[in-house]
Amino acid sequence: ILNVEQSPQSLHVQEGDSTNFTCSFPSSNFYALHWYRWETAKSPEALFVMTLNGDEKKKGRISATLNTKEGYSYLYIKGSQPEDSATYLCARTLSGNTPLVFGKGTRLSVIA
Amino acid sequence: GAGVSQSPRYKVAKRGQDVALRCDPISGHVSLFWYQQALGQGPEFLTYFQNEAQLDKSGLPSDRFFAERPEGSVSTLKIQRTQQEDSAVYLCASSTDTGHRQPQHFGDGTRLSIL
């Protein structure tokens, strides 16, 4: 069993603030890392799939980095907006044939 | 286009009853996954289908849980003799990918409450 840890568990920021949170995982046998955004009463939405050490991906104001050697990924949100309020989940897998293992998520609340 | 559709959205059952949860994946998606999400936890893998073949059922918590995808499209997750610990959100996801290099597309989930 590999443990995916996310921190912080929850976060409150003011509108306009930039923020970041962390996904940590055992660095051995890395295959892929997924980030999802899950808004209340909606379905989880894919943000990024990252596979290579040093990967950096961007989608609008949201970006992510990946360090497979030390076992972490950062998610950054620039200029947070109230609509960014959601739970952000990361998940990693050891191979294409093994299931995704999710962290517990970081719950972000952006206050207008 | 249509996303992943799950029904019912909410299900309340008495302990001991059987329940069936339905997932209609995105058309043409080869892979289908079921997850269970308990309160305060991340989604936990239950089972995986590639077309109609159930390739991994290692996450099913007991033999009361059964899943099928007979024609490689719609899938049903059945829970027999439900227990209170089965109360959770059940998520279905589908993907074009048979590995994990492409994102999964999730439904809204079924929130199951066992009384």
PDB file of C-alpha atoms in Angstrom:
ATOM      1  CA  ILE A   1       0.000   0.000   0.000  1.00  0.00           C
ATOM      2  CA  LEU A   2       1.412   3.367  -0.940  1.00  0.00           C
ATOM      3  CA  ASN A   3       0.351   6.443   0.967  1.00  0.00           C
ATOM      4  CA  VAL A   4      -0.580   9.648  -0.785  1.00  0.00           C
ATOM      5  CA  GLU A   5      -0.553  12.544   1.634  1.00  0.00           C
ATOM      6  CA  GLN A   6      -2.005  15.958   0.918  1.00  0.00           C
ATOM      7  CA  SER A   7      -1.412  19.116   2.888  1.00  0.00           C
ATOM      8  CA  PRO A   8      -2.874  21.232   4.201  1.00  0.00           C
ATOM      9  CA  GLN A   9      -6.156  19.453   4.867  1.00  0.00           C
ATOM     10  CA  SER A  10      -8.027  22.739   4.439  1.00  0.00           C
ATOM     11  CA  LEU A  11      -7.178  26.262   3.486  1.00  0.00           C
ATOM     12  CA  HIS A  12      -8.986  29.604   3.583  1.00  0.00           C
ATOM     13  CA  VAL A  13      -7.696  32.435   1.402  1.00  0.00           C
ATOM     14  CA  GLN A  14      -8.925  35.852   0.371  1.00  0.00           C
ATOM     15  CA  GLU A  15      -9.999  36.533  -3.187  1.00  0.00           C
ATOM     16  CA  GLY A  16      -6.968  37.582  -5.196  1.00  0.00           C
ATOM     17  CA  ASP A  17      -4.447  35.707  -3.046  1.00  0.00           C
ATOM     18  CA  SER A  18      -2.217  33.118  -4.638  1.00  0.00           C
ATOM     19  CA  THR A  19      -1.935  29.782  -2.911  1.00  0.00           C
ATOM     20  CA  ASN A  20      -0.339  26.377  -3.201  1.00  0.00           C
ATOM     21  CA  PHE A  21      -0.662  22.949  -1.683  1.00  0.00           C
ATOM     22  CA  THR A  22       1.248  19.716  -1.660  1.00  0.00           C
ATOM     23  CA  CYS A  23       0.811  16.097  -2.647  1.00  0.00           C
ATOM     24  CA  SER A  24       3.454  13.733  -1.229  1.00  0.00           C
ATOM     25  CA  PHE A  25       3.981  10.110  -2.184  1.00  0.00           C
ATOM     26  CA  PRO A  26       6.634   7.388  -1.961  1.00  0.00           C
ATOM     27  CA  SER A  27       9.164   8.083  -4.716  1.00  0.00           C
ATOM     28  CA  SER A  28       9.774   4.466  -5.701  1.00  0.00           C
ATOM     29  CA  ASN A  29       8.133   2.966  -8.797  1.00  0.00           C
ATOM     30  CA  PHE A  30       6.443   6.143  -9.950  1.00  0.00           C
ATOM     31  CA  TYR A  31       4.210   5.886 -13.034  1.00  0.00           C
ATOM     32  CA  ALA A  32       1.698   8.747 -13.102  1.00  0.00           C
ATOM     33  CA  LEU A  33       0.157  11.427 -10.903  1.00  0.00           C
ATOM     34  CA  HIS A  34      -3.321  12.884 -11.381  1.00  0.00           C
ATOM     35  CA  TRP A  35      -4.839  16.094 -10.027  1.00  0.00           C
ATOM     36  CA  TYR A  36      -8.608  16.565  -9.820  1.00  0.00           C
ATOM     37  CA  ARG A  37     -10.823  19.411  -8.648  1.00  0.00           C
ATOM     38  CA  TRP A  38     -14.067  18.419  -6.909  1.00  0.00           C
ATOM     39  CA  GLU A  39     -16.657  21.117  -6.346  1.00  0.00           C
ATOM     40  CA  THR A  40     -19.525  20.425  -3.983  1.00  0.00           C
ATOM     41  CA  ALA A  41     -22.487  18.729  -5.679  1.00  0.00           C
ATOM     42  CA  LYS A  42     -20.522  18.220  -8.881  1.00  0.00           C
ATOM     43  CA  SER A  43     -18.310  15.493 -10.289  1.00  0.00           C
ATOM     44  CA  PRO A  44     -14.512  15.489  -9.901  1.00  0.00           C
ATOM     45  CA  GLU A  45     -12.919  17.268 -12.835  1.00  0.00           C
ATOM     46  CA  ALA A  46      -9.516  16.334 -14.202  1.00  0.00           C
ATOM     47  CA  LEU A  47      -6.883  19.051 -14.011  1.00  0.00           C
ATOM     48  CA  PHE A  48      -3.593  17.372 -14.894  1.00  0.00           C
ATOM     49  CA  VAL A  49      -1.966  14.024 -15.523  1.00  0.00           C
ATOM     50  CA  MET A  50       1.784  14.155 -14.923  1.00  0.00           C
ATOM     51  CA  THR A  51       4.241  11.437 -15.762  1.00  0.00           C
ATOM     52  CA  LEU A  52       7.772  12.831 -15.997  1.00  0.00           C
ATOM     53  CA  ASN A  53      10.073  14.165 -13.306  1.00  0.00           C
ATOM     54  CA  GLY A  54      10.243  17.924 -13.672  1.00  0.00           C
ATOM     55  CA  ASP A  55       6.882  18.118 -15.462  1.00  0.00           C
ATOM     56  CA  GLU A  56       5.172  21.485 -15.209  1.00  0.00           C
ATOM     57  CA  LYS A  57       1.609  21.873 -16.438  1.00  0.00           C
ATOM     58  CA  LYS A  58      -0.666  24.895 -16.580  1.00  0.00           C
ATOM     59  CA  LYS A  59      -4.387  25.424 -17.084  1.00  0.00           C
ATOM     60  CA  GLY A  60      -5.443  29.037 -16.803  1.00  0.00           C
ATOM     61  CA  ARG A  61      -4.520  30.282 -13.328  1.00  0.00           C
ATOM     62  CA  ILE A  62      -3.731  26.788 -12.071  1.00  0.00           C
ATOM     63  CA  SER A  63      -0.376  25.104 -12.503  1.00  0.00           C
ATOM     64  CA  ALA A  64       1.360  22.036 -11.133  1.00  0.00           C
ATOM     65  CA  THR A  65       4.888  20.744 -10.791  1.00  0.00           C
ATOM     66  CA  LEU A  66       6.182  17.227 -10.248  1.00  0.00           C
ATOM     67  CA  ASN A  67       9.285  15.898  -8.509  1.00  0.00           C
ATOM     68  CA  THR A  68       9.310  12.110  -8.715  1.00  0.00           C
ATOM     69  CA  LYS A  69      12.763  11.716  -7.161  1.00  0.00           C
ATOM     70  CA  GLU A  70      11.720  13.294  -3.881  1.00  0.00           C
ATOM     71  CA  GLY A  71       8.065  12.266  -4.152  1.00  0.00           C
ATOM     72  CA  TYR A  72       5.983  15.415  -4.291  1.00  0.00           C
ATOM     73  CA  SER A  73       3.813  17.554  -6.520  1.00  0.00           C
ATOM     74  CA  TYR A  74       2.736  21.137  -5.923  1.00  0.00           C
ATOM     75  CA  LEU A  75      -0.490  22.696  -7.170  1.00  0.00           C
ATOM     76  CA  TYR A  76      -0.500  26.482  -7.498  1.00  0.00           C
ATOM     77  CA  ILE A  77      -3.465  28.800  -7.930  1.00  0.00           C
ATOM     78  CA  LYS A  78      -2.697  32.364  -8.930  1.00  0.00           C
ATOM     79  CA  GLY A  79      -5.145  35.112  -7.981  1.00  0.00           C
ATOM     80  CA  SER A  80      -7.715  32.849  -6.302  1.00  0.00           C
ATOM     81  CA  GLN A  81     -11.370  33.422  -7.140  1.00  0.00           C
ATOM     82  CA  PRO A  82     -14.479  32.243  -5.249  1.00  0.00           C
ATOM     83  CA  GLU A  83     -15.163  29.739  -8.034  1.00  0.00           C
ATOM     84  CA  ASP A  84     -11.852  28.048  -7.185  1.00  0.00           C
ATOM     85  CA  SER A  85     -13.423  26.870  -3.924  1.00  0.00           C
ATOM     86  CA  ALA A  86     -13.342  23.087  -4.116  1.00  0.00           C
ATOM     87  CA  THR A  87     -11.529  20.011  -2.843  1.00  0.00           C
ATOM     88  CA  TYR A  88      -8.347  19.309  -4.772  1.00  0.00           C
ATOM     89  CA  LEU A  89      -7.435  15.629  -4.988  1.00  0.00           C
ATOM     90  CA  CYS A  90      -4.223  14.047  -6.130  1.00  0.00           C
ATOM     91  CA  ALA A  91      -3.774  10.383  -6.978  1.00  0.00           C
ATOM     92  CA  ARG A  92      -0.825   8.314  -8.023  1.00  0.00           C
ATOM     93  CA  THR A  93      -0.249   4.900  -9.516  1.00  0.00           C
ATOM     94  CA  LEU A  94       2.685   2.510  -9.651  1.00  0.00           C
ATOM     95  CA  SER A  95       1.949   1.279 -13.157  1.00  0.00           C
ATOM     96  CA  GLY A  96      -0.622   1.257 -15.934  1.00  0.00           C
ATOM     97  CA  ASN A  97      -2.127  -1.864 -14.413  1.00  0.00           C
ATOM     98  CA  THR A  98      -2.459  -0.822 -10.805  1.00  0.00           C
ATOM     99  CA  PRO A  99      -5.240   1.359  -9.428  1.00  0.00           C
ATOM    100  CA  LEU A 100      -4.991   5.040  -8.677  1.00  0.00           C
ATOM    101  CA  VAL A 101      -4.502   5.716  -4.966  1.00  0.00           C
ATOM    102  CA  PHE A 102      -6.016   9.024  -3.886  1.00  0.00           C
ATOM    103  CA  GLY A 103      -5.066  11.361  -1.085  1.00  0.00           C
ATOM    104  CA  LYS A 104      -7.736  12.793   1.208  1.00  0.00           C
ATOM    105  CA  GLY A 105      -7.692  16.107  -0.615  1.00  0.00           C
ATOM    106  CA  THR A 106      -7.134  19.759   0.254  1.00  0.00           C
ATOM    107  CA  ARG A 107     -10.330  21.718   0.778  1.00  0.00           C
ATOM    108  CA  LEU A 108      -9.888  25.274  -0.491  1.00  0.00           C
ATOM    109  CA  SER A 109     -12.270  28.078   0.426  1.00  0.00           C
ATOM    110  CA  VAL A 110     -11.826  31.427  -1.302  1.00  0.00           C
ATOM    111  CA  ILE A 111     -13.496  34.271   0.531  1.00  0.00           C
ATOM    112  CA  ALA A 112     -14.765  37.208  -1.536  1.00  0.00           C
TER     113      ALA A 112
ATOM    114  CA  GLY B   1     -21.187  15.958 -25.187  1.00  0.00           C
ATOM    115  CA  ALA B   2     -22.662  13.669 -22.566  1.00  0.00           C
ATOM    116  CA  GLY B   3     -20.510  12.933 -19.577  1.00  0.00           C
ATOM    117  CA  VAL B   4     -20.545   9.989 -17.206  1.00  0.00           C
ATOM    118  CA  SER B   5     -24.028   9.488 -15.829  1.00  0.00           C
ATOM    119  CA  GLN B   6     -24.777   7.759 -12.533  1.00  0.00           C
ATOM    120  CA  SER B   7     -28.116   6.814 -11.048  1.00  0.00           C
ATOM    121  CA  PRO B   8     -29.685   7.120  -8.652  1.00  0.00           C
ATOM    122  CA  ARG B   9     -28.119  10.294  -7.317  1.00  0.00           C
ATOM    123  CA  TYR B  10     -29.233   9.407  -3.792  1.00  0.00           C
ATOM    124  CA  LYS B  11     -30.240   6.068  -2.346  1.00  0.00           C
ATOM    125  CA  VAL B  12     -31.531   5.318   1.123  1.00  0.00           C
ATOM    126  CA  ALA B  13     -31.887   1.681   2.093  1.00  0.00           C
ATOM    127  CA  LYS B  14     -32.506  -0.271   5.242  1.00  0.00           C
ATOM    128  CA  ARG B  15     -29.762  -2.488   6.557  1.00  0.00           C
ATOM    129  CA  GLY B  16     -30.000  -5.886   4.937  1.00  0.00           C
ATOM    130  CA  GLN B  17     -31.537  -4.700   1.678  1.00  0.00           C
ATOM    131  CA  ASP B  18     -29.850  -5.143  -1.680  1.00  0.00           C
ATOM    132  CA  VAL B  19     -29.027  -2.082  -3.796  1.00  0.00           C
ATOM    133  CA  ALA B  20     -27.946  -1.580  -7.403  1.00  0.00           C
ATOM    134  CA  LEU B  21     -26.072   1.461  -8.631  1.00  0.00           C
ATOM    135  CA  ARG B  22     -25.824   2.260 -12.314  1.00  0.00           C
ATOM    136  CA  CYS B  23     -23.064   3.912 -14.315  1.00  0.00           C
ATOM    137  CA  ASP B  24     -23.360   5.022 -17.928  1.00  0.00           C
ATOM    138  CA  PRO B  25     -19.850   5.907 -19.128  1.00  0.00           C
ATOM    139  CA  ILE B  26     -18.863   8.221 -21.948  1.00  0.00           C
ATOM    140  CA  SER B  27     -19.530   6.465 -25.237  1.00  0.00           C
ATOM    141  CA  GLY B  28     -16.478   4.686 -26.567  1.00  0.00           C
ATOM    142  CA  HIS B  29     -14.554   4.748 -23.301  1.00  0.00           C
ATOM    143  CA  VAL B  30     -12.815   1.444 -22.856  1.00  0.00           C
ATOM    144  CA  SER B  31     -11.994   1.709 -19.170  1.00  0.00           C
ATOM    145  CA  LEU B  32     -14.497   1.976 -16.344  1.00  0.00           C
ATOM    146  CA  PHE B  33     -13.681   2.353 -12.670  1.00  0.00           C
ATOM    147  CA  TRP B  34     -15.743   2.255  -9.475  1.00  0.00           C
ATOM    148  CA  TYR B  35     -14.642   4.056  -6.330  1.00  0.00           C
ATOM    149  CA  GLN B  36     -16.045   4.347  -2.810  1.00  0.00           C
ATOM    150  CA  GLN B  37     -15.630   7.606  -0.950  1.00  0.00           C
ATOM    151  CA  ALA B  38     -16.285   7.646   2.776  1.00  0.00           C
ATOM    152  CA  LEU B  39     -16.740  10.921   4.622  1.00  0.00           C
ATOM    153  CA  GLY B  40     -13.440  12.752   5.056  1.00  0.00           C
ATOM    154  CA  GLN B  41     -11.524  10.343   2.860  1.00  0.00           C
ATOM    155  CA  GLY B  42     -10.357  10.318  -0.723  1.00  0.00           C
ATOM    156  CA  PRO B  43     -11.976   7.989  -3.257  1.00  0.00           C
ATOM    157  CA  GLU B  44     -10.902   4.368  -2.783  1.00  0.00           C
ATOM    158  CA  PHE B  45     -10.658   1.988  -5.702  1.00  0.00           C
ATOM    159  CA  LEU B  46     -13.196  -0.815  -5.880  1.00  0.00           C
ATOM    160  CA  THR B  47     -12.978  -2.400  -9.313  1.00  0.00           C
ATOM    161  CA  TYR B  48     -11.897  -1.863 -12.932  1.00  0.00           C
ATOM    162  CA  PHE B  49     -13.304  -2.990 -16.283  1.00  0.00           C
ATOM    163  CA  GLN B  50     -11.666  -2.929 -19.658  1.00  0.00           C
ATOM    164  CA  ASN B  51     -14.613  -3.262 -22.033  1.00  0.00           C
ATOM    165  CA  GLU B  52     -16.673  -6.123 -20.559  1.00  0.00           C
ATOM    166  CA  ALA B  53     -13.760  -7.772 -18.758  1.00  0.00           C
ATOM    167  CA  GLN B  54     -13.386  -7.146 -15.049  1.00  0.00           C
ATOM    168  CA  LEU B  55      -9.609  -6.986 -14.809  1.00  0.00           C
ATOM    169  CA  ASP B  56      -9.238  -5.936 -11.196  1.00  0.00           C
ATOM    170  CA  LYS B  57     -11.650  -6.384  -8.331  1.00  0.00           C
ATOM    171  CA  SER B  58      -9.089  -6.219  -5.573  1.00  0.00           C
ATOM    172  CA  GLY B  59     -10.751  -3.223  -3.938  1.00  0.00           C
ATOM    173  CA  LEU B  60     -14.159  -4.784  -3.377  1.00  0.00           C
ATOM    174  CA  PRO B  61     -14.469  -4.890   0.424  1.00  0.00           C
ATOM    175  CA  SER B  62     -16.419  -8.122   0.694  1.00  0.00           C
ATOM    176  CA  ASP B  63     -18.249 -10.749  -1.327  1.00  0.00           C
ATOM    177  CA  ARG B  64     -21.417  -8.718  -0.809  1.00  0.00           C
ATOM    178  CA  PHE B  65     -20.117  -6.358  -3.502  1.00  0.00           C
ATOM    179  CA  PHE B  66     -20.499  -7.366  -7.115  1.00  0.00           C
ATOM    180  CA  ALA B  67     -19.978  -5.386 -10.326  1.00  0.00           C
ATOM    181  CA  GLU B  68     -20.684  -6.155 -13.945  1.00  0.00           C
ATOM    182  CA  ARG B  69     -20.398  -4.535 -17.351  1.00  0.00           C
ATOM    183  CA  PRO B  70     -21.885  -7.221 -19.612  1.00  0.00           C
ATOM    184  CA  GLU B  71     -21.785  -5.381 -22.939  1.00  0.00           C
ATOM    185  CA  GLY B  72     -18.778  -3.216 -22.305  1.00  0.00           C
ATOM    186  CA  SER B  73     -20.825  -0.086 -21.786  1.00  0.00           C
ATOM    187  CA  VAL B  74     -23.211   0.410 -18.838  1.00  0.00           C
ATOM    188  CA  SER B  75     -21.995  -0.963 -15.528  1.00  0.00           C
ATOM    189  CA  THR B  76     -23.876  -1.905 -12.385  1.00  0.00           C
ATOM    190  CA  LEU B  77     -22.457  -2.112  -8.876  1.00  0.00           C
ATOM    191  CA  LYS B  78     -24.576  -4.305  -6.641  1.00  0.00           C
ATOM    192  CA  ILE B  79     -24.337  -4.489  -2.883  1.00  0.00           C
ATOM    193  CA  GLN B  80     -26.133  -7.338  -1.188  1.00  0.00           C
ATOM    194  CA  ARG B  81     -27.304  -7.394   2.436  1.00  0.00           C
ATOM    195  CA  THR B  82     -26.210  -3.803   2.973  1.00  0.00           C
ATOM    196  CA  GLN B  83     -24.529  -2.791   6.214  1.00  0.00           C
ATOM    197  CA  GLN B  84     -24.216   0.647   7.789  1.00  0.00           C
ATOM    198  CA  GLU B  85     -20.532   0.774   6.901  1.00  0.00           C
ATOM    199  CA  ASP B  86     -21.538   0.671   3.224  1.00  0.00           C
ATOM    200  CA  SER B  87     -22.824   4.241   3.556  1.00  0.00           C
ATOM    201  CA  ALA B  88     -20.635   6.314   1.251  1.00  0.00           C
ATOM    202  CA  VAL B  89     -20.519   8.108  -2.084  1.00  0.00           C
ATOM    203  CA  TYR B  90     -19.957   5.670  -4.941  1.00  0.00           C
ATOM    204  CA  LEU B  91     -18.171   7.227  -7.896  1.00  0.00           C
ATOM    205  CA  CYS B  92     -17.883   5.852 -11.389  1.00  0.00           C
ATOM    206  CA  ALA B  93     -15.251   7.043 -13.857  1.00  0.00           C
ATOM    207  CA  SER B  94     -14.415   6.193 -17.433  1.00  0.00           C
ATOM    208  CA  SER B  95     -11.384   6.744 -19.611  1.00  0.00           C
ATOM    209  CA  THR B  96     -10.183   6.228 -23.152  1.00  0.00           C
ATOM    210  CA  ASP B  97      -6.942   4.907 -21.727  1.00  0.00           C
ATOM    211  CA  THR B  98      -6.160   1.396 -20.593  1.00  0.00           C
ATOM    212  CA  GLY B  99      -3.284   2.656 -18.464  1.00  0.00           C
ATOM    213  CA  HIS B 100      -3.244   5.803 -16.359  1.00  0.00           C
ATOM    214  CA  ARG B 101      -1.671   8.252 -18.755  1.00  0.00           C
ATOM    215  CA  GLN B 102      -5.014   9.897 -19.552  1.00  0.00           C
ATOM    216  CA  PRO B 103      -7.433  11.500 -17.084  1.00  0.00           C
ATOM    217  CA  GLN B 104     -10.499   9.771 -15.753  1.00  0.00           C
ATOM    218  CA  HIS B 105     -13.923  11.332 -16.291  1.00  0.00           C
ATOM    219  CA  PHE B 106     -16.155  11.047 -13.259  1.00  0.00           C
ATOM    220  CA  GLY B 107     -19.884  10.976 -12.742  1.00  0.00           C
ATOM    221  CA  ASP B 108     -21.647  12.917 -10.006  1.00  0.00           C
ATOM    222  CA  GLY B 109     -21.723   9.852  -7.781  1.00  0.00           C
ATOM    223  CA  THR B 110     -24.435   8.013  -5.895  1.00  0.00           C
ATOM    224  CA  ARG B 111     -24.736   8.902  -2.230  1.00  0.00           C
ATOM    225  CA  LEU B 112     -25.811   5.736  -0.423  1.00  0.00           C
ATOM    226  CA  SER B 113     -27.194   5.903   3.098  1.00  0.00           C
ATOM    227  CA  ILE B 114     -27.899   2.700   4.999  1.00  0.00           C
ATOM    228  CA  LEU B 115     -30.263   3.082   7.939  1.00  0.00           C
TER     229      LEU B 115
END
